Short mmCIF file of C-alpha atoms and ligand atoms in Angstrom, two decimals:
data_model
loop_
_atom_site.label_atom_id
_atom_site.label_comp_id
_atom_site.label_asym_id
_atom_site.label_seq_id
_atom_site.Cartn_x
_atom_site.Cartn_y
_atom_site.Cartn_z
CA UNK D 1 2.25 -32.47 -21.09
CA UNK D 2 -1.41 -31.56 -20.01
CA UNK D 3 -2.46 -27.93 -21.02
CA UNK D 4 -4.08 -26.45 -17.95
CA UNK D 5 -6.52 -23.75 -18.33
CA UNK D 6 -7.67 -21.09 -15.71
CA UNK D 7 -11.28 -21.14 -14.10
CA UNK D 8 -11.89 -17.79 -15.64
CA UNK D 9 -11.02 -18.99 -18.92
CA UNK D 10 -13.49 -21.90 -19.02
CA UNK D 11 -16.68 -19.91 -17.48
CA UNK D 12 -17.45 -18.70 -20.92
CA UNK D 13 -20.27 -19.91 -23.55
CA UNK D 14 -17.70 -21.10 -26.13
CA UNK D 15 -16.27 -23.62 -23.64
CA UNK D 16 -19.51 -25.52 -22.83
CA UNK D 17 -19.50 -29.25 -23.47
CA UNK D 18 -15.40 -29.00 -23.73
CA UNK D 19 -13.09 -31.23 -21.97
CA UNK D 20 -10.62 -29.18 -19.98
CA UNK D 21 -7.85 -29.64 -17.26
CA UNK D 22 -7.81 -27.24 -14.23
CA UNK D 23 -5.38 -27.04 -11.11
CA UNK D 24 -5.61 -25.61 -7.86
CA UNK D 25 -6.96 -25.94 -4.16
CA UNK D 26 -10.00 -27.25 -2.50
CA UNK D 27 -12.29 -24.14 -1.56
CA UNK D 28 -14.79 -26.26 -0.12
CA UNK D 29 -16.45 -29.45 -0.30
CA UNK D 30 -19.83 -31.41 0.21
CA UNK D 31 -20.82 -34.92 -0.85
CA UNK D 32 -22.72 -37.87 -0.31
CA UNK D 33 -22.09 -41.71 -1.08
CA UNK D 34 -22.86 -41.12 -4.59
CA UNK D 35 -21.85 -37.71 -5.46
CA UNK D 36 -19.03 -35.15 -4.22
CA UNK D 37 -18.97 -31.56 -4.85
CA UNK D 38 -15.41 -29.89 -4.73
CA UNK D 39 -15.15 -26.34 -5.50
CA UNK D 40 -11.86 -25.71 -6.94
CA UNK D 41 -10.12 -22.51 -6.45
CA UNK D 42 -7.34 -20.86 -8.50
CA UNK D 43 -5.90 -17.26 -8.93
CA UNK D 44 -8.74 -16.39 -11.43
CA UNK D 45 -11.77 -17.58 -9.37
CA UNK D 46 -13.72 -20.81 -8.22
CA UNK D 47 -15.77 -23.49 -9.96
CA UNK D 48 -17.66 -26.34 -8.44
CA UNK D 49 -16.37 -29.89 -9.71
CA UNK D 50 -19.06 -32.66 -9.66
CA UNK D 51 -18.05 -36.16 -9.25
CA UNK D 52 -20.52 -38.99 -9.73
CA UNK D 53 -19.36 -42.15 -8.49
CA UNK D 54 -20.64 -44.42 -11.10
CA UNK D 55 -19.20 -42.36 -13.88
CA UNK D 56 -15.47 -42.31 -12.70
CA UNK D 57 -12.88 -44.90 -11.73
CA UNK D 58 -12.51 -46.08 -8.16
CA UNK D 59 -9.12 -44.09 -7.79
CA UNK D 60 -10.65 -40.86 -8.98
CA UNK D 61 -13.86 -41.36 -6.47
CA UNK D 62 -11.63 -42.30 -3.54
CA UNK D 63 -9.43 -39.10 -4.21
CA UNK D 64 -12.61 -36.98 -4.43
CA UNK D 65 -13.64 -38.18 -1.10
CA UNK D 66 -10.42 -37.72 0.58
CA UNK D 67 -9.49 -34.23 -0.33
CA UNK D 68 -9.43 -31.37 2.58
CA UNK D 69 -10.26 -27.68 2.16
CA UNK D 70 -6.89 -26.43 0.61
CA UNK D 71 -5.43 -29.64 -0.40
CA UNK D 72 -4.00 -29.16 -4.12
CA UNK D 73 -5.36 -31.14 -6.85
CA UNK D 74 -5.67 -31.36 -10.70
CA UNK D 75 -8.81 -32.22 -12.48
CA UNK D 76 -10.20 -33.17 -15.93
CA UNK D 77 -13.76 -32.81 -16.77
CA UNK D 78 -16.52 -31.38 -19.18
CA UNK D 79 -17.38 -27.80 -18.82
CA UNK D 80 -21.53 -27.55 -18.19
CA UNK D 81 -23.69 -24.20 -17.74
CA UNK D 82 -25.18 -24.13 -14.63
CA UNK D 83 -26.90 -20.79 -13.66
CA UNK D 84 -26.89 -21.62 -10.20
CA UNK D 85 -23.18 -22.24 -9.78
CA UNK D 86 -20.70 -19.54 -8.81
CA UNK D 87 -19.42 -18.28 -12.29
CA UNK D 88 -22.47 -19.71 -13.98
CA UNK D 89 -20.69 -22.92 -14.88
CA UNK D 90 -19.51 -26.34 -13.36
CA UNK D 91 -17.20 -29.23 -14.12
CA UNK D 92 -18.46 -32.66 -14.60
CA UNK D 93 -15.06 -34.49 -13.39
CA UNK D 94 -13.74 -37.44 -15.34
CA UNK D 95 -10.27 -37.79 -13.53
CA UNK D 96 -9.04 -36.24 -10.39
CA UNK D 97 -5.61 -36.37 -9.05
CA UNK D 98 -4.50 -35.14 -5.63
CA UNK D 99 -1.14 -33.23 -5.51
CA UNK D 100 -1.05 -32.72 -1.71
CA UNK D 101 -3.92 -33.71 0.41
CA UNK D 102 -2.03 -32.37 3.45
CA UNK D 103 -3.86 -31.98 6.77
CA UNK D 104 -7.02 -30.50 7.80
CA UNK D 105 -6.74 -26.57 7.23
CA UNK D 106 -6.72 -24.64 10.53
CA UNK D 107 -8.61 -21.79 9.25
CA UNK D 108 -12.58 -22.24 9.45
CA UNK D 109 -15.08 -19.34 10.08
CA UNK D 110 -15.70 -16.84 12.73
CA UNK D 111 -11.93 -17.01 14.21
CA UNK D 112 -10.40 -14.02 16.04
CA UNK D 113 -8.19 -11.49 14.14
CA UNK D 114 -5.45 -12.47 16.62
CA UNK D 115 -5.52 -16.24 15.25
CA UNK D 116 -5.87 -15.03 11.62
CA UNK D 117 -2.57 -13.01 12.30
CA UNK D 118 -0.79 -15.87 13.67
CA UNK D 119 -1.98 -17.93 10.57
CA UNK D 120 -1.17 -15.18 8.37
CA UNK D 121 0.76 -17.26 5.81
CA UNK D 122 -2.30 -19.50 5.33
CA UNK D 123 -4.79 -16.53 5.62
CA UNK D 124 -3.10 -15.01 2.56
CA UNK D 125 -5.16 -17.38 0.40
CA UNK D 126 -8.70 -15.90 1.64
CA UNK D 127 -10.68 -14.29 -0.95
CA UNK D 128 -10.29 -11.04 1.06
CA UNK D 129 -6.39 -11.28 1.15
CA UNK D 130 -6.05 -12.28 -2.30
CA UNK D 131 -8.14 -9.49 -3.57
CA UNK D 132 -6.15 -6.95 -1.64
CA UNK D 133 -2.97 -8.42 -2.92
CA UNK D 134 -3.98 -7.98 -6.61
CA UNK D 135 -4.89 -4.41 -5.96
CA UNK D 136 -1.68 -3.88 -4.00
CA UNK D 137 0.17 -5.15 -7.27
CA UNK D 138 -1.90 -2.66 -9.31
CA UNK D 139 -1.01 0.15 -7.10
CA UNK D 140 2.69 -0.46 -7.58
CA UNK D 141 2.10 -0.98 -11.32
CA UNK D 142 0.58 2.45 -11.47
CA UNK D 143 3.26 4.21 -9.42
CA UNK D 144 5.96 2.89 -11.77
CA UNK D 145 3.84 3.90 -14.79
CA UNK D 146 3.17 7.26 -13.57
CA UNK D 147 6.85 8.19 -12.64
CA UNK D 148 8.30 6.70 -15.94
CA UNK D 149 5.47 8.21 -17.88
CA UNK D 150 6.98 11.62 -16.62
CA UNK D 151 10.58 10.70 -17.47
CA UNK D 152 11.78 9.96 -13.76
CA UNK D 153 14.73 7.48 -13.48
CA UNK D 154 14.22 4.87 -10.86
CA UNK D 155 17.00 5.19 -8.08
CA UNK D 156 17.85 3.47 -5.03
CA UNK D 157 19.04 4.75 -1.53
CA UNK D 158 20.51 2.35 1.13
CA UNK D 159 18.39 0.90 3.90
CA UNK D 160 21.43 1.20 6.44
CA UNK D 161 21.77 4.66 7.10
CA UNK D 162 23.70 6.76 9.45
CA UNK D 163 21.41 9.81 9.93
CA UNK D 164 18.00 10.41 10.69
CA UNK D 165 15.56 12.29 8.64
CA UNK D 166 11.87 12.50 10.11
CA UNK D 167 12.85 12.61 13.68
CA UNK D 168 14.99 10.51 16.14
CA UNK D 169 12.18 9.06 18.33
CA UNK D 170 11.04 6.73 15.44
CA UNK D 171 14.30 5.34 14.41
CA UNK D 172 15.23 1.84 14.50
CA UNK D 173 18.72 1.33 15.43
CA UNK D 174 20.73 -1.77 14.34
CA UNK D 175 24.00 -3.28 15.59
CA UNK D 176 26.17 -2.75 12.37
CA UNK D 177 28.84 -5.51 13.55
CA UNK D 178 30.81 -3.56 16.42
CA UNK D 179 29.36 -0.22 15.60
CA UNK D 180 26.21 1.68 16.90
CA UNK D 181 24.71 4.93 15.24
CA UNK D 182 23.33 2.72 12.32
CA UNK D 183 19.55 3.17 11.50
CA UNK D 184 17.12 1.51 9.20
CA UNK D 185 15.73 3.95 6.68
CA UNK D 186 12.82 6.18 7.54
CA UNK D 187 12.95 7.65 4.09
CA UNK D 188 15.48 7.59 1.13
CA UNK D 189 15.58 11.34 1.05
CA UNK D 190 19.08 12.51 2.29
CA UNK D 191 20.60 9.89 0.00
CA UNK D 192 18.15 10.64 -2.91
CA UNK D 193 18.88 14.54 -2.78
CA UNK D 194 22.57 13.96 -3.90
CA UNK D 195 21.45 12.25 -7.02
CA UNK D 196 19.13 14.72 -8.45
CA UNK D 197 22.44 16.57 -9.45
CA UNK D 198 22.88 13.57 -11.89
CA UNK D 199 19.60 12.45 -12.88
CA UNK D 200 17.47 15.33 -12.08
CA UNK D 201 14.11 13.43 -11.67
CA UNK D 202 13.94 10.33 -9.66
CA UNK D 203 11.54 7.89 -7.90
CA UNK D 204 11.58 4.70 -6.02
CA UNK D 205 9.42 2.28 -4.19
CA UNK D 206 11.22 0.81 -1.25
CA UNK D 207 10.74 -0.19 2.20
CA UNK D 208 10.85 2.53 5.08
CA UNK D 209 11.02 1.75 8.83
CA UNK D 210 9.45 3.71 11.75
CA UNK D 211 9.63 2.77 15.45
CA UNK D 212 6.12 3.98 16.08
CA UNK D 213 5.12 3.23 19.36
CA UNK D 214 1.43 3.71 18.84
CA UNK D 215 -0.90 1.06 18.23
CA UNK D 216 -3.23 2.61 15.44
CA UNK D 217 -4.99 1.54 12.44
CA UNK D 218 -2.81 3.23 10.15
CA UNK D 219 0.86 2.83 11.47
CA UNK D 220 3.36 -0.10 10.38
CA UNK D 221 6.79 -0.20 11.52
CA UNK D 222 8.00 -1.41 7.94
CA UNK D 223 5.91 0.09 5.05
CA UNK D 224 6.45 0.73 1.46
CA UNK D 225 7.36 4.34 0.68
CA UNK D 226 6.93 5.77 -2.94
CA UNK D 227 9.04 8.71 -3.12
CA UNK D 228 10.32 11.16 -5.75
CA UNK D 229 12.79 14.16 -5.83
CA UNK D 230 13.18 16.74 -8.61
CA UNK D 231 15.85 19.16 -9.38
CA UNK D 232 14.43 22.71 -10.19
CA UNK D 233 11.00 21.56 -8.74
CA UNK D 234 9.13 24.53 -7.10
CA UNK D 235 6.57 23.75 -4.17
CA UNK D 236 3.88 23.90 -6.84
CA UNK D 237 5.58 21.10 -8.89
CA UNK D 238 5.79 19.05 -5.85
CA UNK D 239 1.90 19.34 -5.06
CA UNK D 240 0.94 18.99 -8.86
CA UNK D 241 2.85 15.47 -8.74
CA UNK D 242 1.35 14.31 -5.59
CA UNK D 243 -2.12 15.04 -6.96
CA UNK D 244 -1.66 13.58 -10.44
CA UNK D 245 -0.06 10.57 -9.00
CA UNK D 246 -2.83 9.86 -6.62
CA UNK D 247 -5.46 10.28 -9.26
CA UNK D 248 -3.29 7.88 -11.80
CA UNK D 249 -3.30 5.35 -9.17
CA UNK D 250 -7.01 5.44 -8.28
CA UNK D 251 -7.87 5.54 -11.70
CA UNK D 252 -6.03 2.33 -12.62
CA UNK D 253 -7.26 0.45 -9.78
CA UNK D 254 -10.85 1.52 -10.76
CA UNK D 255 -10.21 0.25 -14.11
CA UNK D 256 -8.61 -2.81 -13.61
CA UNK D 257 -9.91 -4.19 -10.38
CA UNK D 258 -13.43 -3.82 -10.48
CA UNK D 259 -13.93 -7.47 -9.27
CA UNK D 260 -11.69 -7.41 -6.44
CA UNK D 261 -13.05 -3.98 -5.31
CA UNK D 262 -16.53 -5.75 -5.32
CA UNK D 263 -15.45 -8.72 -3.37
CA UNK D 264 -14.05 -6.24 -0.83
CA UNK D 265 -17.48 -4.60 -0.84
CA UNK D 266 -15.85 -1.10 -1.69
CA UNK D 267 -18.24 1.63 -2.87
CA UNK D 268 -16.39 2.93 -6.03
CA UNK D 269 -18.42 6.04 -5.91
CA UNK D 270 -16.60 7.23 -2.87
CA UNK D 271 -13.39 6.95 -5.08
CA UNK D 272 -14.50 8.73 -8.11
CA UNK D 273 -14.62 12.51 -6.93
CA UNK D 274 -10.77 11.87 -6.24
CA UNK D 275 -10.40 11.17 -10.08
CA UNK D 276 -13.17 13.77 -11.22
CA UNK D 277 -12.37 16.64 -9.28
CA UNK D 278 -9.35 18.82 -8.30
CA UNK D 279 -8.59 18.20 -4.67
CA UNK D 280 -9.55 20.28 -1.90
CA UNK D 281 -6.54 22.71 -0.85
CA UNK D 282 -5.88 24.80 2.27
CA UNK D 283 -3.20 26.45 4.39
CA UNK D 284 -2.63 25.07 7.87
CA UNK D 285 -3.90 28.46 9.16
CA UNK D 286 -7.28 27.90 7.04
CA UNK D 287 -7.39 24.52 8.31
CA UNK D 288 -7.39 25.84 12.04
CA UNK D 289 -10.27 28.15 11.08
CA UNK D 290 -12.36 25.41 9.49
CA UNK D 291 -11.82 23.07 12.51
CA UNK D 292 -13.06 26.11 14.73
CA UNK D 293 -15.99 27.07 12.58
CA UNK D 294 -17.51 23.73 11.89
CA UNK D 295 -16.36 21.74 14.97
CA UNK D 296 -15.77 24.42 17.49
CA UNK D 297 -12.26 22.84 17.98
CA UNK D 298 -9.67 25.24 19.07
CA UNK D 299 -6.12 24.45 18.01
CA UNK D 300 -3.54 26.67 19.01
CA UNK D 301 -1.61 28.08 16.27
CA UNK D 302 1.86 26.11 16.10
CA UNK D 303 0.37 22.72 17.17
CA UNK D 304 0.63 19.77 14.60
CA UNK D 305 -2.60 18.66 13.35
CA UNK D 306 -3.29 15.23 15.32
CA UNK D 307 -5.18 12.30 14.00
CA UNK D 308 -8.52 13.52 15.35
CA UNK D 309 -8.13 16.80 13.57
CA UNK D 310 -7.11 15.43 10.25
CA UNK D 311 -10.17 12.96 10.62
CA UNK D 312 -12.61 15.50 11.24
CA UNK D 313 -11.20 17.51 8.23
CA UNK D 314 -11.35 14.63 5.94
CA UNK D 315 -15.08 14.14 6.89
CA UNK D 316 -15.91 17.47 5.00
CA UNK D 317 -14.75 16.72 1.58
CA UNK D 318 -15.04 13.85 -0.84
CA UNK D 319 -11.36 14.30 -2.14
CA UNK D 320 -8.03 14.27 -0.60
CA UNK D 321 -7.08 17.45 1.05
CA UNK D 322 -4.01 19.21 0.44
CA UNK D 323 -2.60 21.30 3.40
CA UNK D 324 0.27 23.35 2.94
CA UNK D 325 2.18 26.15 4.89
CA UNK D 326 2.57 24.04 8.19
CA UNK D 327 4.49 26.07 11.25
CA UNK D 328 8.16 25.72 10.96
CA UNK D 329 8.39 23.85 14.42
CA UNK D 330 6.26 20.89 13.59
CA UNK D 331 8.16 19.98 10.30
CA UNK D 332 11.51 18.51 9.45
CA UNK D 333 14.60 20.43 9.16
CA UNK D 334 14.98 20.56 5.43
CA UNK D 335 11.86 22.33 4.40
CA UNK D 336 11.96 25.95 3.00
CA UNK D 337 10.71 28.80 4.81
CA UNK D 338 7.73 31.03 3.20
CA UNK D 339 9.22 34.37 2.21
CA UNK D 340 5.85 36.07 3.24
CA UNK D 341 5.48 34.23 6.41
CA UNK D 342 8.69 32.90 7.61
CA UNK D 343 6.85 31.32 10.91
CA UNK D 344 5.66 28.51 7.88
CA UNK D 345 7.43 26.39 5.55
CA UNK D 346 6.62 25.09 2.12
CA UNK D 347 5.69 21.60 3.39
CA UNK D 348 2.52 19.76 2.14
CA UNK D 349 0.50 17.00 3.46
CA UNK D 350 -2.27 15.30 1.51
CA UNK D 351 -5.10 13.98 3.76
CA UNK D 352 -7.03 10.94 2.61
CA UNK D 353 -10.45 11.09 2.45
CA UNK D 354 -12.81 8.92 4.98
CA UNK D 355 -10.26 9.21 7.87
CA UNK D 356 -7.55 7.17 6.13
CA UNK D 357 -4.84 9.90 7.32
CA UNK D 358 -2.13 11.29 5.66
CA UNK D 359 -1.28 9.79 2.20
CA UNK D 360 1.49 12.03 1.23
CA UNK D 361 4.17 14.25 2.85
CA UNK D 362 6.48 16.51 0.92
CA UNK D 363 8.23 19.77 0.58
CA UNK D 364 10.59 22.26 -1.28
CA UNK D 365 14.02 21.88 0.21
CA UNK D 366 16.04 24.60 1.99
CA UNK D 367 19.16 25.45 0.20
CA UNK D 368 20.74 27.85 2.47
CA UNK D 369 23.32 25.52 4.10
CA UNK D 370 23.58 27.86 7.29
CA UNK D 371 19.93 27.39 7.83
CA UNK D 372 19.91 23.91 7.57
CA UNK D 373 22.71 23.52 10.19
CA UNK D 374 21.04 25.82 12.49
CA UNK D 375 17.85 23.53 12.44
CA UNK D 376 19.84 20.58 12.99
CA UNK D 377 21.33 21.90 16.06
CA UNK D 378 17.86 23.08 17.18
CA UNK D 379 16.61 19.57 16.97
CA UNK D 380 19.71 18.37 18.94
CA UNK D 381 21.42 16.89 15.76
CA UNK D 382 25.19 17.09 15.10
CA UNK D 383 25.62 18.74 11.67
CA UNK D 384 28.91 16.69 11.53
CA UNK D 385 26.95 13.57 10.67
CA UNK D 386 25.22 15.25 7.91
CA UNK D 387 28.34 16.66 5.84
CA UNK D 388 27.55 14.23 2.80
CA UNK D 389 24.08 16.03 2.67
CA UNK D 390 25.42 19.65 3.35
CA UNK D 391 27.81 19.21 0.42
CA UNK D 392 24.90 19.16 -1.87
CA UNK D 393 24.14 22.67 -0.88
CA UNK D 394 28.05 23.52 -1.66
CA UNK D 395 28.42 22.22 -5.12
CA UNK D 396 25.86 23.76 -7.69
CA UNK D 397 22.85 23.54 -5.43
CA UNK D 398 19.74 24.12 -7.28
CA UNK D 399 16.13 24.59 -5.99
CA UNK D 400 14.12 21.33 -5.46
CA UNK D 401 11.62 19.43 -3.97
CA UNK D 402 10.09 15.86 -3.46
CA UNK D 403 7.36 13.77 -1.58
CA UNK D 404 6.83 10.61 0.00
CA UNK D 405 3.71 8.34 -0.36
CA UNK D 406 2.74 5.65 2.13
CA UNK D 407 1.98 2.86 -0.32
CA UNK D 408 -0.07 0.82 2.32
CA UNK D 409 -1.98 4.12 3.34
CA UNK D 410 -3.32 4.58 -0.29
CA UNK D 411 -4.16 0.78 -0.50
CA UNK D 412 -6.30 0.87 2.83
CA UNK D 413 -8.14 3.77 1.59
CA UNK D 414 -8.81 2.42 -1.86
CA UNK D 415 -9.83 -1.10 -0.55
CA UNK D 416 -11.85 0.53 2.26
CA UNK D 417 -9.86 -1.59 4.86
CA UNK D 418 -10.46 -1.48 8.83
CA UNK D 419 -6.92 -1.31 9.31
CA UNK D 420 -3.25 -0.78 7.35
CA UNK D 421 -2.25 -4.11 8.40
CA UNK D 422 -4.25 -5.99 5.57
CA UNK D 423 -2.83 -3.52 2.90
CA UNK D 424 0.63 -5.86 3.33
CA UNK D 425 1.14 -9.48 3.32
CA UNK D 426 2.93 -9.79 6.54
CA UNK D 427 2.41 -6.76 8.78
CA UNK D 428 4.83 -5.64 11.23
CA UNK D 429 3.46 -3.35 14.25
CA UNK D 430 4.92 -2.50 17.62
CA UNK D 431 3.41 -5.74 18.75
CA UNK D 432 4.06 -8.17 15.99
CA UNK D 433 7.00 -9.24 13.90
CA UNK D 434 5.99 -12.96 13.14
CA UNK D 435 5.21 -15.00 11.20
O1 4AD J 1 5.68 12.53 5.99
P1 4AD J 1 6.88 11.56 6.01
O2 4AD J 1 7.39 11.18 7.39
O3 4AD J 1 7.78 12.22 4.98
C1 4AD J 1 9.02 11.74 4.83
O4 4AD J 1 9.65 10.75 5.07
C2 4AD J 1 9.69 12.64 3.66
N1 4AD J 1 11.13 12.26 3.71
C3 4AD J 1 9.06 12.23 2.18
C4 4AD J 1 9.86 12.98 1.04
O5 4AD J 1 9.82 14.03 1.18
N2 4AD J 1 10.77 12.13 0.33
O6 4AD J 1 6.33 10.15 5.30
C5 4AD J 1 6.03 10.17 4.20
C6 4AD J 1 4.62 9.18 3.88
C7 4AD J 1 3.46 9.73 4.92
O7 4AD J 1 2.61 10.79 4.45
C8 4AD J 1 2.53 8.26 5.26
O8 4AD J 1 1.75 8.14 4.21
C9 4AD J 1 3.68 7.32 5.30
O9 4AD J 1 4.78 7.83 4.49
N3 4AD J 1 4.02 6.76 6.52
C10 4AD J 1 3.75 5.63 6.96
N4 4AD J 1 2.87 4.63 6.48
C11 4AD J 1 2.65 3.58 7.21
N5 4AD J 1 3.09 3.44 8.70
C12 4AD J 1 4.00 4.29 9.14
N6 4AD J 1 4.43 4.15 10.45
C13 4AD J 1 4.10 5.56 8.18
N7 4AD J 1 4.91 6.77 8.62
C14 4AD J 1 4.69 7.55 7.45
MG1 MG J 2 4.32 13.40 7.48
#
């Protein structure tokens, strides 16, 4: 059995002059009648493989000539230092064996975003996408680490659900055999709250679905949602965990994914304040005042903050902004009213810097069963459908709260992406569900 190494592991001084075997895909090729230069790509990097006709057998030479971009192959050769080569080393080929030569690769330079979206299954191999996917993996890792280190249990809600939670307009209905009135999860929340009576502190990372009819750079119809819920949590506990979680994720990505952030040309200095400083915090009413003072934008009290207002606010600070005490009417039915100002609720949004939108939405949960029923009715919902949920307020109800973090939102911000679509391998939007 051949022992294959990864490219990164041979680009080291102690490997110079050693014979090694590598495997992967053709990144690019160039050659003449006497020499072939094939740049090999694997998960760890790229290395140039130089084949000299008079130094290899006929089979290897012929293979070196035949390979296309993205053909797969294995290669044996000697590591040589070469300061001009990417990674500082190259490989002088002794043997080269194609695994799949295939066909000419359809993706070349300067193609339209639409074409690349159609070829998404192949475009995932690009340096840009593979760097984002590595960062994505680290983000998931960080979320699990954070919650587990804080002694949360991982818990799972169903994806097929019989109720809405975040407003009927963004619900996806599915045919459930002969039945109607079944939806894809917008959030785990209503099926998570019952479990805090058993597990107290719980979290998940799961797909959520929103029938967003807007074509924006920050909305997907299917996205990954990191959510938590905690028994006995106050509003301040919810906010504290939100800030700590974001800090934890950003710190881990900066520590472990320097190389990928560099490939993406991301300025790490823009992320550092988020770890080093406390987040900016204000109430909804204060945010209206700031918008008026700084931008002369007049927003009527009671109207939700729109993208444009969030973006304007985010430009003023270098950390995420924690906005609390939104008007009752603009927030979901389950949020607790503020005692001092009952026009407002204990709901919180975390707005990302640099115009990346809302990262987290969360709240303290209302305990009063009558208030919940009334607010459901106000929103034209039938409380009967919510009986299982209302039961949580009948049997040993406790103060509690939680939040949801949009995983692709935080990835898009950390990576500095132009669109959230690149934060997920196969984006689903209003206009695309293929490939
Ligand atoms: O603010 P939202 O709607 O809150 C909830 O769903 C709560 N039930 C969460 C909870 O308390 N357990 O959604 C939470 C987050 C948003 O802040 C945003 O980051 C993300 O989910 N999000 C989306 N991400 C991508 N595409 C979409 N269409 C999104 N809609 C929401
Ligand atoms: Mg929200």
